[in-house]
Tab-separated table of C-alpha atoms in Angstrom:
chain	number	residue	atom	x	y	z
A	1	MET	CA	-3.173	-41.422	20.453
A	2	PRO	CA	-4.442	-38.207	18.667
A	3	ALA	CA	-3.481	-38.147	14.961
A	4	ASP	CA	-0.535	-35.929	14.117
A	5	PRO	CA	-2.029	-32.887	12.288
A	6	SER	CA	0.934	-32.888	10.058
A	7	GLU	CA	0.340	-36.222	8.712
A	8	ALA	CA	-3.349	-35.339	7.651
A	9	PRO	CA	-3.979	-35.511	4.035
A	10	ALA	CA	-3.374	-32.466	1.863
A	11	PRO	CA	-6.584	-30.581	0.925
A	12	PRO	CA	-7.725	-30.652	-2.773
A	13	GLN	CA	-5.880	-28.161	-4.862
A	14	LEU	CA	-6.579	-25.960	-7.944
A	15	ARG	CA	-4.194	-23.790	-9.769
A	16	HIS	CA	-4.818	-21.439	-12.604
A	17	VAL	CA	-2.916	-18.604	-14.439
A	18	GLU	CA	-4.616	-15.870	-16.335
A	19	GLU	CA	-3.501	-12.949	-18.311
A	20	VAL	CA	-5.633	-9.772	-17.665
A	21	MET	CA	-5.150	-6.345	-16.690
A	22	GLY	CA	-1.737	-5.973	-18.403
A	23	THR	CA	-0.188	-8.668	-16.151
A	24	VAL	CA	-0.406	-12.145	-14.984
A	25	PHE	CA	-2.493	-13.560	-12.254
A	26	SER	CA	-1.818	-16.926	-10.582
A	27	PHE	CA	-4.228	-18.683	-8.371
A	28	ASP	CA	-3.567	-21.534	-5.908
A	29	VAL	CA	-6.575	-22.719	-4.085
A	30	ARG	CA	-6.767	-25.457	-1.589
A	31	GLY	CA	-9.725	-27.275	0.088
A	32	GLY	CA	-13.452	-27.176	-0.541
A	33	GLU	CA	-15.679	-29.062	-2.492
A	34	THR	CA	-13.916	-29.568	-6.059
A	35	ALA	CA	-16.785	-28.585	-8.300
A	36	ALA	CA	-17.722	-25.616	-6.272
A	37	MET	CA	-14.038	-24.442	-6.216
A	38	LYS	CA	-13.936	-24.696	-9.916
A	39	THR	CA	-16.979	-22.547	-10.331
A	40	ALA	CA	-15.797	-20.104	-7.803
A	41	LEU	CA	-12.487	-20.073	-9.505
A	42	GLU	CA	-14.102	-19.346	-12.905
A	43	GLU	CA	-16.219	-16.498	-11.190
A	44	ALA	CA	-13.067	-14.959	-9.601
A	45	VAL	CA	-11.265	-15.066	-13.009
A	46	ALA	CA	-14.261	-13.387	-14.725
A	47	GLY	CA	-14.500	-10.713	-12.162
A	48	LEU	CA	-10.952	-9.812	-12.980
A	49	HIS	CA	-11.800	-9.269	-16.602
A	50	SER	CA	-14.739	-7.303	-15.637
A	51	VAL	CA	-12.638	-4.987	-13.451
A	52	ASN	CA	-10.294	-4.526	-16.440
A	53	GLU	CA	-13.191	-3.473	-18.669
A	54	VAL	CA	-14.397	-0.960	-16.275
A	55	PHE	CA	-11.087	0.520	-15.142
A	56	SER	CA	-8.668	0.261	-17.866
A	57	THR	CA	-7.342	3.548	-18.841
A	58	TYR	CA	-6.076	2.012	-22.151
A	59	ARG	CA	-9.548	1.258	-23.468
A	60	ASP	CA	-11.467	4.254	-24.763
A	61	ASN	CA	-14.790	2.583	-24.103
A	62	SER	CA	-14.028	1.689	-20.373
A	63	GLN	CA	-16.292	3.409	-17.690
A	64	ILE	CA	-13.300	5.078	-16.249
A	65	SER	CA	-12.114	6.438	-19.515
A	66	ARG	CA	-15.702	7.684	-20.235
A	67	LEU	CA	-16.017	9.188	-16.815
A	68	ALA	CA	-12.773	11.063	-17.493
A	69	ARG	CA	-14.222	12.623	-20.608
A	70	GLY	CA	-17.380	13.644	-19.014
A	71	GLU	CA	-19.508	11.112	-20.870
A	72	LEU	CA	-20.659	9.272	-17.723
A	73	THR	CA	-21.522	10.470	-14.176
A	74	ILE	CA	-20.346	8.407	-11.233
A	75	GLU	CA	-23.969	7.466	-10.563
A	76	GLU	CA	-24.100	6.003	-14.228
A	77	CYS	CA	-21.034	3.820	-13.651
A	78	ASP	CA	-21.024	0.387	-12.080
A	79	PRO	CA	-21.077	0.720	-7.976
A	80	GLU	CA	-17.365	-0.470	-8.043
A	81	VAL	CA	-16.484	2.930	-9.456
A	82	ALA	CA	-17.656	4.999	-6.584
A	83	GLN	CA	-16.054	2.342	-4.169
A	84	ILE	CA	-12.685	2.873	-5.919
A	85	LEU	CA	-12.929	6.654	-5.848
A	86	GLN	CA	-13.628	6.338	-1.992
A	87	LEU	CA	-10.600	4.203	-1.557
A	88	CYS	CA	-8.387	6.399	-3.739
A	89	SER	CA	-9.516	9.433	-1.610
A	90	GLU	CA	-8.812	7.500	1.814
A	91	ALA	CA	-5.396	6.490	0.538
A	92	GLU	CA	-4.432	9.966	-0.481
A	93	ARG	CA	-5.763	11.273	2.998
A	94	LEU	CA	-3.808	8.726	5.056
A	95	SER	CA	-0.662	9.135	2.928
A	96	ASP	CA	-0.652	13.009	3.096
A	97	GLY	CA	-1.072	13.015	-0.696
A	98	TRP	CA	1.974	10.585	-1.363
A	99	PHE	CA	-0.601	8.347	-2.960
A	100	SER	CA	-2.606	9.959	-5.584
A	101	ALA	CA	-4.931	8.895	-8.352
A	102	THR	CA	-4.852	12.313	-9.978
A	103	PHE	CA	-1.892	13.394	-12.003
A	104	GLN	CA	-2.088	16.814	-13.926
A	105	GLY	CA	-5.838	16.813	-14.034
A	106	THR	CA	-6.045	13.280	-15.120
A	107	PHE	CA	-7.681	10.657	-12.973
A	108	ASP	CA	-6.179	7.238	-12.887
A	109	PRO	CA	-7.047	4.657	-10.161
A	110	THR	CA	-4.850	1.695	-11.433
A	111	GLY	CA	-2.560	2.369	-8.510
A	112	ILE	CA	-5.216	0.934	-6.188
A	113	VAL	CA	-7.489	-1.205	-8.583
A	114	LYS	CA	-5.085	-4.054	-9.164
A	115	GLY	CA	-4.497	-4.827	-5.213
A	116	TRP	CA	-8.283	-4.264	-4.607
A	117	ALA	CA	-9.214	-6.813	-7.496
A	118	THR	CA	-6.706	-9.399	-6.441
A	119	GLU	CA	-7.974	-9.268	-2.683
A	120	ARG	CA	-11.466	-9.406	-3.960
A	121	ALA	CA	-10.811	-12.476	-6.070
A	122	ALA	CA	-9.244	-14.161	-3.186
A	123	LEU	CA	-11.935	-13.495	-0.706
A	124	HIS	CA	-14.317	-14.719	-3.284
A	125	LEU	CA	-12.832	-18.277	-3.317
A	126	VAL	CA	-12.560	-18.112	0.544
A	127	ALA	CA	-16.417	-17.434	0.783
A	128	ALA	CA	-17.119	-20.388	-1.576
A	129	GLY	CA	-15.360	-22.664	0.965
A	130	ALA	CA	-11.660	-22.794	0.175
A	131	SER	CA	-9.427	-23.377	3.249
A	132	GLY	CA	-6.514	-21.827	1.584
A	133	VAL	CA	-6.208	-19.279	-1.139
A	134	SER	CA	-2.907	-17.414	-2.567
A	135	VAL	CA	-3.524	-15.037	-5.574
A	136	ASN	CA	-0.640	-13.547	-6.950
A	137	GLY	CA	-1.330	-10.456	-9.206
A	138	GLY	CA	1.540	-9.491	-10.964
A	139	GLY	CA	4.033	-9.962	-8.060
A	140	ASP	CA	1.727	-8.582	-5.364
A	141	VAL	CA	-0.181	-11.377	-3.314
A	142	GLN	CA	-3.066	-11.938	-1.155
A	143	LEU	CA	-3.005	-15.080	1.150
A	144	CYS	CA	-6.024	-16.290	3.135
A	145	GLY	CA	-6.126	-19.452	5.368
A	146	VAL	CA	-3.562	-22.052	5.148
A	147	PRO	CA	-2.201	-24.356	2.176
A	148	GLY	CA	-2.308	-27.426	4.512
A	149	PRO	CA	-2.426	-28.813	7.958
A	150	GLN	CA	0.346	-26.974	10.232
A	151	ARG	CA	1.619	-25.324	7.050
A	152	PRO	CA	1.526	-21.382	6.579
A	153	TRP	CA	1.775	-19.663	3.322
A	154	ARG	CA	5.106	-18.338	2.615
A	155	VAL	CA	6.044	-15.584	-0.002
A	156	GLY	CA	9.514	-14.878	-1.315
A	157	VAL	CA	10.659	-11.112	-1.745
A	158	SER	CA	12.890	-10.677	-4.575
A	159	ASP	CA	16.223	-8.885	-4.028
A	160	PRO	CA	16.163	-5.905	-6.409
A	161	LEU	CA	19.991	-5.745	-6.435
A	162	ARG	CA	20.685	-9.438	-7.008
A	163	PRO	CA	18.501	-10.839	-9.705
A	164	GLY	CA	17.288	-14.270	-8.892
A	165	GLY	CA	17.842	-13.820	-5.205
A	166	LEU	CA	15.609	-13.261	-2.320
A	167	ALA	CA	15.799	-10.414	0.180
A	168	ALA	CA	13.316	-12.011	2.451
A	169	VAL	CA	10.656	-14.608	2.906
A	170	VAL	CA	7.557	-13.599	4.511
A	171	SER	CA	5.251	-16.018	6.417
A	172	ALA	CA	1.584	-15.721	6.983
A	173	ALA	CA	1.693	-18.058	10.160
A	174	GLY	CA	-0.728	-17.303	12.766
A	175	THR	CA	-2.963	-14.934	10.707
A	176	ALA	CA	-6.057	-15.686	8.558
A	177	GLN	CA	-5.304	-13.125	6.028
A	178	LEU	CA	-2.057	-11.535	4.882
A	179	ALA	CA	-0.862	-9.470	1.882
A	180	VAL	CA	2.710	-8.739	0.332
A	181	ALA	CA	3.175	-5.854	-2.132
A	182	THR	CA	6.370	-4.314	-3.592
A	183	SER	CA	6.984	-1.260	-5.402
A	184	GLY	CA	10.223	-0.561	-7.124
A	185	THR	CA	12.463	-0.209	-10.102
A	186	ALA	CA	13.818	-3.606	-10.612
A	187	GLU	CA	10.895	-5.067	-12.750
A	188	ARG	CA	9.489	-2.144	-14.569
A	189	GLY	CA	12.207	0.679	-14.211
A	190	THR	CA	11.136	4.079	-13.003
A	191	HIS	CA	7.307	4.215	-13.387
A	192	ILE	CA	6.158	5.457	-9.957
A	193	VAL	CA	5.013	9.207	-10.163
A	194	ASP	CA	5.783	11.810	-7.341
A	195	PRO	CA	2.271	13.161	-7.074
A	196	ARG	CA	3.505	16.574	-6.035
A	197	THR	CA	5.439	17.039	-9.201
A	198	GLY	CA	3.631	14.906	-11.674
A	199	LYS	CA	7.049	13.414	-12.717
A	200	SER	CA	8.961	10.080	-12.037
A	201	ALA	CA	9.564	9.771	-8.302
A	202	VAL	CA	13.496	10.266	-7.636
A	203	THR	CA	14.387	8.716	-4.177
A	204	ASP	CA	17.096	6.657	-2.626
A	205	LEU	CA	14.867	3.497	-2.745
A	206	VAL	CA	14.944	0.767	-5.330
A	207	ALA	CA	12.244	-1.404	-3.615
A	208	VAL	CA	9.603	-1.251	-0.814
A	209	THR	CA	7.780	-4.295	0.366
A	210	VAL	CA	4.702	-3.794	2.522
A	211	VAL	CA	3.024	-6.568	4.560
A	212	ALA	CA	-0.541	-6.089	5.627
A	213	PRO	CA	-3.815	-8.017	6.082
A	214	LYS	CA	-5.234	-6.415	2.858
A	215	LEU	CA	-3.625	-6.076	-0.555
A	216	THR	CA	-5.796	-3.028	-1.415
A	217	TRP	CA	-3.892	-1.083	1.343
A	218	ALA	CA	-0.464	-2.975	0.995
A	219	ASP	CA	-0.259	-2.153	-2.477
A	220	ALA	CA	-1.247	1.496	-2.235
A	221	TRP	CA	1.150	1.995	0.635
A	222	ALA	CA	4.153	0.315	-1.060
A	223	THR	CA	3.578	2.919	-4.048
A	224	ALA	CA	3.248	6.014	-1.490
A	225	ALA	CA	6.346	4.827	0.432
A	226	PHE	CA	8.499	4.525	-2.443
A	227	ALA	CA	7.589	7.963	-3.733
A	228	MET	CA	8.185	9.281	-0.156
A	229	GLY	CA	12.006	8.113	0.164
A	230	ALA	CA	13.491	5.888	2.726
A	231	ARG	CA	13.644	8.310	5.820
A	232	ASP	CA	10.055	9.558	5.745
A	233	ALA	CA	8.576	6.323	4.448
A	234	LEU	CA	9.959	4.347	7.301
A	235	SER	CA	8.589	6.528	10.005
A	236	TRP	CA	5.292	6.858	8.242
A	237	LEU	CA	4.944	3.021	7.768
A	238	GLU	CA	5.796	2.402	11.452
A	239	ASP	CA	2.576	4.419	12.384
A	240	LEU	CA	0.423	2.554	10.233
A	241	PRO	CA	-1.746	-0.209	12.299
A	242	ASP	CA	-1.197	-3.772	11.370
A	243	THR	CA	1.585	-2.719	8.603
A	244	GLU	CA	5.072	-3.728	8.390
A	245	ALA	CA	7.630	-3.011	5.548
A	246	LEU	CA	11.156	-3.808	4.262
A	247	LEU	CA	12.926	-1.022	2.380
A	248	ILE	CA	16.006	-1.355	0.226
A	249	THR	CA	17.978	1.571	-0.784
A	250	ALA	CA	20.100	2.007	-3.919
A	251	GLY	CA	23.205	1.815	-1.835
A	252	ASP	CA	22.015	-1.656	-0.659
A	253	GLU	CA	20.997	-0.508	2.770
A	254	VAL	CA	18.227	-2.447	4.343
A	255	ARG	CA	15.683	-0.793	6.612
A	256	CYS	CA	12.531	-2.349	8.268
A	257	THR	CA	9.772	-1.488	10.646
A	258	GLY	CA	10.103	-2.849	14.150
A	259	GLY	CA	7.546	-5.698	13.811
A	260	LEU	CA	8.651	-7.118	10.633
A	261	ALA	CA	10.842	-9.752	12.034
A	262	ALA	CA	7.764	-11.595	13.319
A	263	ARG	CA	6.726	-12.035	9.863
A	264	LEU	CA	9.759	-13.442	8.367
A	265	GLY	CA	9.854	-17.176	7.693
């Protein structure tokens, strides 16, 4: 009789928590050769610190700050700077300007950098041989593979109107890669900018959670959707490929894209 996959031994596990980029990153890595995974984890963490050094707008000597002051050209910066500029431009185009890295003449790509850096860290661990990876960057999560035999990753989505409660649980079953990103006012208050006014976005939403394969885009789309407001955001999100979303209004109304139910655990 063939062995029951659910009874297979759990793969080796590594966990790590790192404070960087003004937030907390948590790693949960499954499988792979232990020594190689430890090395890959150290490299992934070092990569996050490198991203912070290059892109932090709070550091006067960061490349992005020096670029903004005209002290560096894009060609003189690390290649990742040109890559992020291209991603920001693409996000602005696809969101019809609702995602923007430019506010009142100041360039700030941090709205896309954290998701991109989190996704990159997760993929680095997969490339090193991990069978399952979860990287949580300040509440936005990139998932790859599986945590164990016949077990998908699951991510709880906080209820912004009921502290400590969950609005939903997202399952990564049936997919090799899934990301979950939330933008809203529950944790950080009003901080999302309406790029059309340069002021804080005033909408009927308190939270937008986007589910997509890549955290780079899930994070950007959650930000753009929150700025749009519930009605416009829902129709826009419905049209994005491989993207589902959960929207919660200040009046405790829940709206979701048509395919979200298939992603709920």
